[in-house]
Coordinates of C-alpha atoms in Angstrom, one line a residue:
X1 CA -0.2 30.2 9.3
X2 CA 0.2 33.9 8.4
X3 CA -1.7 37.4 8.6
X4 CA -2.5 37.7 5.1
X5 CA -5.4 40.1 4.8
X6 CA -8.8 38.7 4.5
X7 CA -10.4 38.5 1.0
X8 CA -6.9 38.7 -0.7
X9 CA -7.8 35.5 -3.0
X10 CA -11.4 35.9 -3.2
X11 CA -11.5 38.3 -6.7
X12 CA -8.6 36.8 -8.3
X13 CA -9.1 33.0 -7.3
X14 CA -12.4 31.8 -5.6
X15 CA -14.6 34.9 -7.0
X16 CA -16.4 35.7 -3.7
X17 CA -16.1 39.8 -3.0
X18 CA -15.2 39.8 0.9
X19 CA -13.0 37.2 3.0
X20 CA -13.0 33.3 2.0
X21 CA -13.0 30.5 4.3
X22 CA -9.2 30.0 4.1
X23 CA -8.7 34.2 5.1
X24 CA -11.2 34.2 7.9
X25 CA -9.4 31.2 9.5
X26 CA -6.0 31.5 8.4
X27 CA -5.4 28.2 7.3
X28 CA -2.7 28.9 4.4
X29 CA 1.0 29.7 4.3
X30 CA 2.9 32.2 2.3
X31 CA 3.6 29.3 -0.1
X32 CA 0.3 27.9 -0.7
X33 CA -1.4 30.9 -1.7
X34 CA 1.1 31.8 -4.2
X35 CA 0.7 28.0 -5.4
X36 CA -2.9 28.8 -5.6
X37 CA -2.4 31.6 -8.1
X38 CA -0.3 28.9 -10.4
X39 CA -3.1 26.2 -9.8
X40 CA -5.1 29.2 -11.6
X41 CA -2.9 29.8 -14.3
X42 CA -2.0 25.9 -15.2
X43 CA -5.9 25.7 -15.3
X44 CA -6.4 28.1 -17.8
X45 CA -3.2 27.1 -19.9
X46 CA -4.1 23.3 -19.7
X47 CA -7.6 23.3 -20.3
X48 CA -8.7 21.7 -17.2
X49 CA -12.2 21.1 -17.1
X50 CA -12.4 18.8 -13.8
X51 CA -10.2 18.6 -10.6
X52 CA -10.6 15.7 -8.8
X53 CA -10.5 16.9 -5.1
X54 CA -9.1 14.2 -2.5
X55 CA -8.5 13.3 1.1
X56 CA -6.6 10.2 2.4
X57 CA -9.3 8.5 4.9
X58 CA -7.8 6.3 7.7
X59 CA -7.0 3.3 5.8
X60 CA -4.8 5.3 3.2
X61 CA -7.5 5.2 0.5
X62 CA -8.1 7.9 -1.3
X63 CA -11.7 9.4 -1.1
X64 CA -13.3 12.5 -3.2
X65 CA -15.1 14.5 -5.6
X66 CA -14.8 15.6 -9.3
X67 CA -15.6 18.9 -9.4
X68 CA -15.8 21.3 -12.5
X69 CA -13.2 24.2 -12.6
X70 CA -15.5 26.8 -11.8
X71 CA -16.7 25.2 -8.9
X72 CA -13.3 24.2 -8.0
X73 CA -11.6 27.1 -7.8
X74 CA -14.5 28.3 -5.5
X75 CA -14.0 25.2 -3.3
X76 CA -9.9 25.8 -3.4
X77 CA -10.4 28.9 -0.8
X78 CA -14.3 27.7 0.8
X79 CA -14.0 24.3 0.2
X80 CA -16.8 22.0 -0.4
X81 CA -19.0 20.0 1.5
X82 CA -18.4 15.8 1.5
X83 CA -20.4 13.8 4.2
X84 CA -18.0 13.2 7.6
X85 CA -18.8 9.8 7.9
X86 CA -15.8 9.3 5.1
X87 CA -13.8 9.8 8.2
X88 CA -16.0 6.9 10.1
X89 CA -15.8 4.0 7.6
X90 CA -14.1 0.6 8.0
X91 CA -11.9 -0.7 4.6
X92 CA -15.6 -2.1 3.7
X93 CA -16.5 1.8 3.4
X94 CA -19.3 0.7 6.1
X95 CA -19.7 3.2 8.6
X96 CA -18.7 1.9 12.4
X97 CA -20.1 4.7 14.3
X98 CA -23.8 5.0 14.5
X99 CA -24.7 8.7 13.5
X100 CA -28.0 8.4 13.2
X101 CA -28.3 6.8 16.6
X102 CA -27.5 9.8 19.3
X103 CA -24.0 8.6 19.6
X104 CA -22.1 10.7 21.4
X105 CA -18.8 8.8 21.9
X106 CA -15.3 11.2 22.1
X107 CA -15.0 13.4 19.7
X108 CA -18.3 12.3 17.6
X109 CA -21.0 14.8 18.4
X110 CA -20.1 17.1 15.1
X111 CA -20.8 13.9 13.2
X112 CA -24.4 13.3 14.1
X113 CA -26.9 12.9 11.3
X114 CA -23.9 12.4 8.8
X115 CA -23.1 15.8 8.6
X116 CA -20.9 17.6 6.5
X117 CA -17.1 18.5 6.6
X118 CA -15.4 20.8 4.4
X119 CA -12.4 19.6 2.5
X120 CA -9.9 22.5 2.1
X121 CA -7.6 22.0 -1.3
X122 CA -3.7 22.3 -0.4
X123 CA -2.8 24.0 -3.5
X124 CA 1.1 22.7 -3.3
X125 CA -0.2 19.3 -4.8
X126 CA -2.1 20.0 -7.4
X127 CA -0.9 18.1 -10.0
X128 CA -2.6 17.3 -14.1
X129 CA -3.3 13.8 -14.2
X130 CA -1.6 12.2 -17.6
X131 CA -3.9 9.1 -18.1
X132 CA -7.3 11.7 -17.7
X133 CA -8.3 14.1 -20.3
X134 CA -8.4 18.1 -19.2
X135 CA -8.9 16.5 -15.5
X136 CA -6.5 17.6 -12.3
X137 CA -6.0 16.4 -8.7
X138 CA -5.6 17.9 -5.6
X139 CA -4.9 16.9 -1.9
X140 CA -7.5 18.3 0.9
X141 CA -7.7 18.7 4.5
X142 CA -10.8 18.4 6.6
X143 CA -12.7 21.0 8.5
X144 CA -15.9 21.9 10.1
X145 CA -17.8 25.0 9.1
X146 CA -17.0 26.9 11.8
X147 CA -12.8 26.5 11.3
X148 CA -12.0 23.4 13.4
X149 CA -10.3 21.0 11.8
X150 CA -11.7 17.8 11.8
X151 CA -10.3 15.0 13.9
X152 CA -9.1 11.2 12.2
X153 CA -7.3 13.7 9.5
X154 CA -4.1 11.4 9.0
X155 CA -2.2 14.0 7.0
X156 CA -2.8 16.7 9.7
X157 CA -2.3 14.5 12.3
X158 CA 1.3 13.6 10.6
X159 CA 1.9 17.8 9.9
X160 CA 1.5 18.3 13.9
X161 CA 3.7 16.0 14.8
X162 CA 6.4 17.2 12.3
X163 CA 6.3 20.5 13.9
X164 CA 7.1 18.7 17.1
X165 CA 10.1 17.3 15.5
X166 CA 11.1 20.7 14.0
X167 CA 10.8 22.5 17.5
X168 CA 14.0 20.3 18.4
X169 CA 15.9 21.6 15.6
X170 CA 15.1 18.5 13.2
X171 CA 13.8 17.7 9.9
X172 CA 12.3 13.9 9.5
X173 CA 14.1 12.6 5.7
X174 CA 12.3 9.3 3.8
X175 CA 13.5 7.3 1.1
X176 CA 10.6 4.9 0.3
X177 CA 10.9 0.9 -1.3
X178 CA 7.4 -0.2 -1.7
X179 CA 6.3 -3.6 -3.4
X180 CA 2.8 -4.3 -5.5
X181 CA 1.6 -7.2 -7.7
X182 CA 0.1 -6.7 -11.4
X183 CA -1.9 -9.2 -13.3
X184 CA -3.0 -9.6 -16.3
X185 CA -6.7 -9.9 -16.8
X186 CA -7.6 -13.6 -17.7
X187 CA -4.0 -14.7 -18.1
X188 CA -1.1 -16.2 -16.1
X189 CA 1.4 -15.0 -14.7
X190 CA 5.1 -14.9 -15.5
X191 CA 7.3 -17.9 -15.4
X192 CA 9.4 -17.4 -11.6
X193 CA 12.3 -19.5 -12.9
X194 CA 13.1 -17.7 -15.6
X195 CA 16.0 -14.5 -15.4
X196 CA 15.6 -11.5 -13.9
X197 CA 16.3 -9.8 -17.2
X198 CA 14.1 -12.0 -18.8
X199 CA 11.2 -11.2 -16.3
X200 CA 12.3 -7.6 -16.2
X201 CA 11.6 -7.8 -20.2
X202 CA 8.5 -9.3 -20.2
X203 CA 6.8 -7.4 -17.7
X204 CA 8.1 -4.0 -20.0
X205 CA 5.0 -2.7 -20.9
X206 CA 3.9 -2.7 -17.5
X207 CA 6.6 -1.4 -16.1
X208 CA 6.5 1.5 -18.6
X209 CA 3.0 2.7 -17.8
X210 CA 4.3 2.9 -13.8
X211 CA 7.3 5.0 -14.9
X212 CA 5.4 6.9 -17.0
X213 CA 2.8 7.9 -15.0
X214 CA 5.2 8.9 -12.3
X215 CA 7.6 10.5 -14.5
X216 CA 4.8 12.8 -15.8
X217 CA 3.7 13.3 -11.7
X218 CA 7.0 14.0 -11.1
X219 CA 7.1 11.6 -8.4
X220 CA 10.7 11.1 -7.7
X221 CA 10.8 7.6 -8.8
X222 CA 14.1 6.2 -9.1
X223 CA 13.5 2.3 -10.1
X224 CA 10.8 -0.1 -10.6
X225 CA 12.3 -3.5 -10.8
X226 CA 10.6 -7.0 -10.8
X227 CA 11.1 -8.7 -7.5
X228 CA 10.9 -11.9 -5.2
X229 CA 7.7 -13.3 -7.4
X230 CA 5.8 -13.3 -10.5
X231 CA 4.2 -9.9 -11.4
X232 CA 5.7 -8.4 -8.7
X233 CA 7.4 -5.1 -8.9
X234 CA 9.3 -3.1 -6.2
X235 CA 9.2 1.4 -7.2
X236 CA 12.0 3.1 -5.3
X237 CA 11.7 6.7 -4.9
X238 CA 14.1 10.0 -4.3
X239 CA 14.5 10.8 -0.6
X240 CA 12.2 13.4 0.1
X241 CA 10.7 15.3 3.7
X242 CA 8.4 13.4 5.1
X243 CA 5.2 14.8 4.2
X244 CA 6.0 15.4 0.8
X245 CA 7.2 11.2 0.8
X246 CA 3.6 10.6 1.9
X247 CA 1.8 12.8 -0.7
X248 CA 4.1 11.5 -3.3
X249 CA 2.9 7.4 -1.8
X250 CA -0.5 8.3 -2.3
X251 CA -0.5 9.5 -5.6
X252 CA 1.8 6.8 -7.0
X253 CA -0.8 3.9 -5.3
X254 CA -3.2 5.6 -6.6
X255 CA -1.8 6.3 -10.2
X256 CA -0.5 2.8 -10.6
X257 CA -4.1 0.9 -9.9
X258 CA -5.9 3.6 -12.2
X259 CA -3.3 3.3 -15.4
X260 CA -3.2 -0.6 -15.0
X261 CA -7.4 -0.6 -15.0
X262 CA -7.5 1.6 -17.7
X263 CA -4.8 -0.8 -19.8
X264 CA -6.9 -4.3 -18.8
X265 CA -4.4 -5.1 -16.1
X266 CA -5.5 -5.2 -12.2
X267 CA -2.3 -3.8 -9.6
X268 CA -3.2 -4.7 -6.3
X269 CA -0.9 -3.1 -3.2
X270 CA -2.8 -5.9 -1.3
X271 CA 0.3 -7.8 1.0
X272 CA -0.1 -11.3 0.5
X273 CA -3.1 -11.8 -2.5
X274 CA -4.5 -15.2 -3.0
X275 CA -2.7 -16.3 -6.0
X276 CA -0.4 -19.1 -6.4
X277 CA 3.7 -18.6 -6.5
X278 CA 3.2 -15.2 -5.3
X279 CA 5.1 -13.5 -2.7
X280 CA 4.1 -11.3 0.3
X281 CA 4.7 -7.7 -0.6
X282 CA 6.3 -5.2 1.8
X283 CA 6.7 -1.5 2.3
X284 CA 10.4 -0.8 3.7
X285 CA 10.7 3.0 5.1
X286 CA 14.5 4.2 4.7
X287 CA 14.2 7.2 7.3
X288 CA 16.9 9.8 9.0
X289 CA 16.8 13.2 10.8
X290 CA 18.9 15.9 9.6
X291 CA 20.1 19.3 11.5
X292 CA 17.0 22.0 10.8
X293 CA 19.9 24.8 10.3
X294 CA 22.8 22.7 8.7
X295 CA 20.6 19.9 7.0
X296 CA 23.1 17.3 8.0
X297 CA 22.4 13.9 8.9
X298 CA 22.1 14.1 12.5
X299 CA 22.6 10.4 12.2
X300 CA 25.8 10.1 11.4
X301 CA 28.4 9.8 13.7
X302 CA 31.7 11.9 13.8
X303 CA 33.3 9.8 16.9
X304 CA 33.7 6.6 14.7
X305 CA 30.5 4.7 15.9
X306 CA 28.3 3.4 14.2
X307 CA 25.1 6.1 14.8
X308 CA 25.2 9.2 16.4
X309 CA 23.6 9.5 20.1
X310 CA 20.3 11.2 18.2
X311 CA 20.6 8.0 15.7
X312 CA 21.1 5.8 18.9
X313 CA 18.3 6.7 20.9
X314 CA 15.6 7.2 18.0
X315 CA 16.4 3.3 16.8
X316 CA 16.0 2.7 20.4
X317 CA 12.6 3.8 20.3
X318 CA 11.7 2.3 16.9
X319 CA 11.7 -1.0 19.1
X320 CA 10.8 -0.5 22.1
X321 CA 7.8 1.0 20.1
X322 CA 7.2 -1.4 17.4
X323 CA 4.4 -3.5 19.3
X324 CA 2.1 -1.0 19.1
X325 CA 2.9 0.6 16.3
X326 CA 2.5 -2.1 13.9
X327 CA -1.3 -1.1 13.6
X328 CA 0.5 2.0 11.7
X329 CA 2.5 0.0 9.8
X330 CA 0.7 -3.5 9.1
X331 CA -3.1 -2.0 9.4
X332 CA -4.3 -4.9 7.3
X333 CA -5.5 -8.7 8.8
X334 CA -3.5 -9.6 5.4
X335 CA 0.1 -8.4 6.3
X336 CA 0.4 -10.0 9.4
X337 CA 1.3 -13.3 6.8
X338 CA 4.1 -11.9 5.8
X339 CA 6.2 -12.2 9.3
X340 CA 7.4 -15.3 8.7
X341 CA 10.8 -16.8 9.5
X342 CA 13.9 -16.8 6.7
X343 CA 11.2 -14.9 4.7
X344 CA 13.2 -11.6 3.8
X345 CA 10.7 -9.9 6.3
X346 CA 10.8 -9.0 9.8
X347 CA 9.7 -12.0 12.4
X348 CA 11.1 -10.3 15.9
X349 CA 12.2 -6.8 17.0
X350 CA 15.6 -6.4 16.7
X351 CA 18.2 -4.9 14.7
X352 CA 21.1 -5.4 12.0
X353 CA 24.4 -4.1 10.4
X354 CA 23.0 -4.4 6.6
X355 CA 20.8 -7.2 7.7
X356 CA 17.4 -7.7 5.5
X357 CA 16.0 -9.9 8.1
X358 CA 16.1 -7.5 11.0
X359 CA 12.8 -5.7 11.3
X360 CA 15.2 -2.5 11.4
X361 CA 19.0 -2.7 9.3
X362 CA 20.5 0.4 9.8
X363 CA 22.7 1.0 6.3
X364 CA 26.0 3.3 6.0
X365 CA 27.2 4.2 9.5
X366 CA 29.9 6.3 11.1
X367 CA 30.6 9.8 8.9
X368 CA 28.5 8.3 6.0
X369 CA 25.8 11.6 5.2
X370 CA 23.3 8.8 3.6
X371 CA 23.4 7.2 7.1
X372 CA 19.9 5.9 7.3
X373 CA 17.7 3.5 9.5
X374 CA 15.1 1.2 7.1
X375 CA 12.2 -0.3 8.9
X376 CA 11.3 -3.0 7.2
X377 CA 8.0 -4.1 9.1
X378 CA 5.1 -2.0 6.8
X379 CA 3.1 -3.2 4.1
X380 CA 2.2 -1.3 1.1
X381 CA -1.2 -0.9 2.3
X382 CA -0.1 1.3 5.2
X383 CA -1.6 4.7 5.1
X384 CA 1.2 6.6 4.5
X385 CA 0.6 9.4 7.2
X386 CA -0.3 7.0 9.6
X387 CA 3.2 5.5 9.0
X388 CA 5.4 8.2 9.0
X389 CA 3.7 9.6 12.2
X390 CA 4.3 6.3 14.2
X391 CA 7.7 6.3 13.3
X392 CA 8.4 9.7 14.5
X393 CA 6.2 9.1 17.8
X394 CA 8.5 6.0 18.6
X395 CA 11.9 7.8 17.7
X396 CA 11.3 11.0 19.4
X397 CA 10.2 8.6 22.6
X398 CA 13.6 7.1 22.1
X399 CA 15.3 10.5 22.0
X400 CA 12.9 11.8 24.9
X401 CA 14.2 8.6 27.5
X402 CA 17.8 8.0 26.1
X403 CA 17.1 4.8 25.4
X404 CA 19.6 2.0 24.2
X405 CA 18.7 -0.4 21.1
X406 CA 21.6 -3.4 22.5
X407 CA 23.5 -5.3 20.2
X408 CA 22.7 -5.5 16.6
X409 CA 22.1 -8.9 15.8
X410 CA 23.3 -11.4 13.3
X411 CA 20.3 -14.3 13.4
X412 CA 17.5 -12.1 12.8
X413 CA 15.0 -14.9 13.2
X414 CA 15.9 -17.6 16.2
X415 CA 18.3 -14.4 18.1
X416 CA 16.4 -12.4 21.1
X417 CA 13.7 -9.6 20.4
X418 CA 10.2 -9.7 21.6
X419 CA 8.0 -11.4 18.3
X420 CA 6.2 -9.1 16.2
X421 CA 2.5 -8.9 16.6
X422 CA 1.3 -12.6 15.3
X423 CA -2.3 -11.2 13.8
X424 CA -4.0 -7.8 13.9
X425 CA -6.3 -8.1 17.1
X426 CA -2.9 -8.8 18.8
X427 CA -1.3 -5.6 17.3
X428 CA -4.9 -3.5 18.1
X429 CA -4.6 -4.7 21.6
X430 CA -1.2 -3.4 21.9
X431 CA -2.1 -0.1 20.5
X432 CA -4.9 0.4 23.0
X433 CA -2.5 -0.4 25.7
X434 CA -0.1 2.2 24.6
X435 CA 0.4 5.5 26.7
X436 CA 2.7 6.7 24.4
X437 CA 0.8 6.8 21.3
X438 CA -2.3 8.2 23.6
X439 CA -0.1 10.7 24.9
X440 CA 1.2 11.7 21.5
X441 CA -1.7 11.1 19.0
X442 CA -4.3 11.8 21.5
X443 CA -6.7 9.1 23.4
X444 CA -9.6 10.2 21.0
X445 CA -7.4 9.0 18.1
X446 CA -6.2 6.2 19.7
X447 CA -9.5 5.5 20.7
X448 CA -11.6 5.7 17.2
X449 CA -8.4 3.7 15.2
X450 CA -9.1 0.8 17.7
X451 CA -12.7 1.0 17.1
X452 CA -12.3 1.2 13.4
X453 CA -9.6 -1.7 13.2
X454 CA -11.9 -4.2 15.5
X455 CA -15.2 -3.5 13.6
X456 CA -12.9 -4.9 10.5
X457 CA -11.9 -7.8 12.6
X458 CA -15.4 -8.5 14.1
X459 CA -16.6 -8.7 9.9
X460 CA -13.4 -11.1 9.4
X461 CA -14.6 -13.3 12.7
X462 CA -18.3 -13.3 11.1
X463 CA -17.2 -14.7 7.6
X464 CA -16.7 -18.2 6.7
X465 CA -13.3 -18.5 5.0
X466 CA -12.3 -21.0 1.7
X467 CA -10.2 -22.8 4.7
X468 CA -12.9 -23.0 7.3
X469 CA -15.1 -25.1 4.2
X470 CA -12.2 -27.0 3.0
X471 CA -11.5 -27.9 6.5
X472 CA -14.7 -28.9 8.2
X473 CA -17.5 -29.5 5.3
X474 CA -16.7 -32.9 4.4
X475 CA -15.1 -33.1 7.8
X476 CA -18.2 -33.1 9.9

């Protein structure tokens, strides 16, 4: 935060005479107010008539308003009001906590009677949506009224724990490979035996709406390729920090299913859907430190090894961490079918030279400045902050108690290394069990994610399932 005087913005941006919300609290940087001036002028240069003001709820969906541009650039420096219980809802958008009902669980009070929260625009990502006409789209942050931010804000909760990386002198680098299904309404899917080329060629037109709309986002894509089954793609993006990775996640799930709906075709980022000859879809997080000052990769090693201590240690941590933090990066009931043996996706915790079936392979080594570790255990549902953040929590653990990752190993799948959470209320459990991840997200956090996750379960428990009626109905 800085000292900028109060009511600075208010003439020239929000209109108000006399300080704005983000002045009287202080919530902006240098950078973001001059961004805000820019968001003005691209405004009135583009024609934007609605901004579509967001905010990444738990579960990585995002959740908003479209607002016009006069009331939007009021809300960019007071924000505007959304009900807090977007902050309280399971992927069913049901509300878990009872608000009406005098709860007054950790953390909860300010949420009684479903009241309000502000979301604050972060005018750095404001970006002009290409498939909407005159429309824009920003990222927000959550407050109450008077300043506080509001808890279960992922992307804040991601930004803090950044800053505990930086105060050791290090920046936290991502390169992300995410893969997603597309059908085709009412038709089948493409032939898996045929060439890659061939496949490649025939899903073009698809594959030409995701680049576009990320080109015009200027997302940092690098690739988009078809991959291990029938409609299914895998984008590849630019290395990038990690919160702008995250941003640049969001927006790209988020473009992808909206210029597919609008062009009759359905993209689901959905693990393992229910279609036949499909394959299980997975989210695999290239990640490194690098020297605040120097912006080398602290990873590498300059004594001939294979990582540097820093490199050591934080892999170290990735598994002796990776238990409970596969909530973070498998939050769905879904992805937990994708650990399967000989499946080119993790089944134990362990590691590998260049080895896709280690749930971490750690690529390049020794001097190599693109010396990276890629945890392969996420899903492309993952919320993106949620991931990040439990990848730093485990590596700076790692770093914290010198840890030691072994030997890598060479038969990911029958070798040694603990198994990987076999369903979600196993990977819950370990989450709740965690003092590390209460210590560093907070018990409060730890706390509502558990509650959120089992009230998802408890609806999966109540429903009958196709296999439950194939199974038993004629059965019994």
């Amino acid at each position: 935060m800085n000292g900028r005087p109060a009511g600075l913005l208010a003439p020239g941006i929000g209109g108000r005479v006399g300080p704005c919300f983000v002045d009287r609290h202080r919530l902006w940087r240098d950078d973001q107010y001059a961004a805000a001036a820019d968001v003005r002028q691209t405004i009135d240069t583009r024609g934007i008539r609605l901004v579509r003001t967001c905010f990444s709820d738990v579960h990585g969906k995002t959740r908003g308003k479209a607002l016009t541009t006069e009331t939007f650039l009021e809300a960019l420096t007071n924000g505007h009001g959304v009900p807090g219980t977007i902050l309280l809802a399971d992927t069913s958008g049901r509300t878990v906590y009872p608000v009406f009902g005098g709860y007054t669980g950790p953390g909860m009070s300010d949420f009684t009677g479903a009241a309000d929260v502000l979301l604050i625009p972060d005018p750095t990502t404001f970006q002009v949506l290409p498939w909407a006409p005159d429309t824009g789209w920003v990222l927000c942050s959550a407050y109450f009224r008077d300043g506080r931010p509001a808890p279960f804000d992922t992307r804040a909760l991601y930004c803090r724990l950044a800053e505990r990386l930086a105060d050791r002198g290090y920046a936290y680098g991502v390169g992300i490979e995410v893969q997603f299904h597309v059908f085709r309404a009412g038709a089948g899917g493409v032939d898996p035996r045929g060439a890659e080329d061939e496949r490649l060629d025939a899903l073009d037109d698809i594959v030409q709406l995701v680049r576009g709309a990320a080109d015009a986002l200027d997302l940092g894509l690098r690739s988009v390729d078809v991959d291990a089954g029938p409609n299914q793609l895998a984008a590849t993006f630019r290395p990038a920090t990690g919160l702008a990775a995250a941003d640049r996640l969001l927006l790209f799930r988020t473009a992808v299913r909206q210029v597919c709906r609008r062009n009759g075709l359905h993209a689901t980022f959905m693990c393992v859907p229910q279609v036949p000859d499909t394959a299980a879809s997975g989210w695999h997080l290239h990640q490194t430190l690098h020297h605040a000052e120097s912006h080398a990769n602290a990873f590498a090693s300059r004594t001939g090894e294979l990582l540097s201590p820093v490199g050591r240690h934080f892999l170290a941590g990735l598994l002796a961490n990776a238990r409970a933090a596969t909530v973070c990066t498998t939050p769905t009931l879904n992805g937990y079918k994708r650990y399967r043996r000989h499946s080119l996706a993790p089944y134990l915790v362990n590691w590998g030279v260049d080895n896709r079936g280690a749930m971490v392979r750690v690529i390049g080594g020794g001097d190599d400045q693109a010396t990276r570790l890629e945890n392969r255990a996420g899903e492309p549902a993952a919320n993106p902050y949620l991931y990040l953040a439990s990848q730093l929590v485990c590596g700076m653990d790692g770093m914290d108690r010198d840890l030691c990752a072994g030997e890598p190993t060479d038969r990911p799948y029958d070798g040694a290394g603990a198994r990987l959470p076999n369903h979600l209320l196993e990977a819950v459990a370990e989450l709740g069990r965690s003092e590390l991840f209460a210590e560093a997200l907070g018990e409060q956090f730890v706390d509502y994610l558990v509650t959120i996750k089992q009230a998802e379960i408890d609806r999966f428990f109540a429903t009958v399932t196709d296999w439950e009626h194939q199974e038993y109905f004629d059965t019994f």
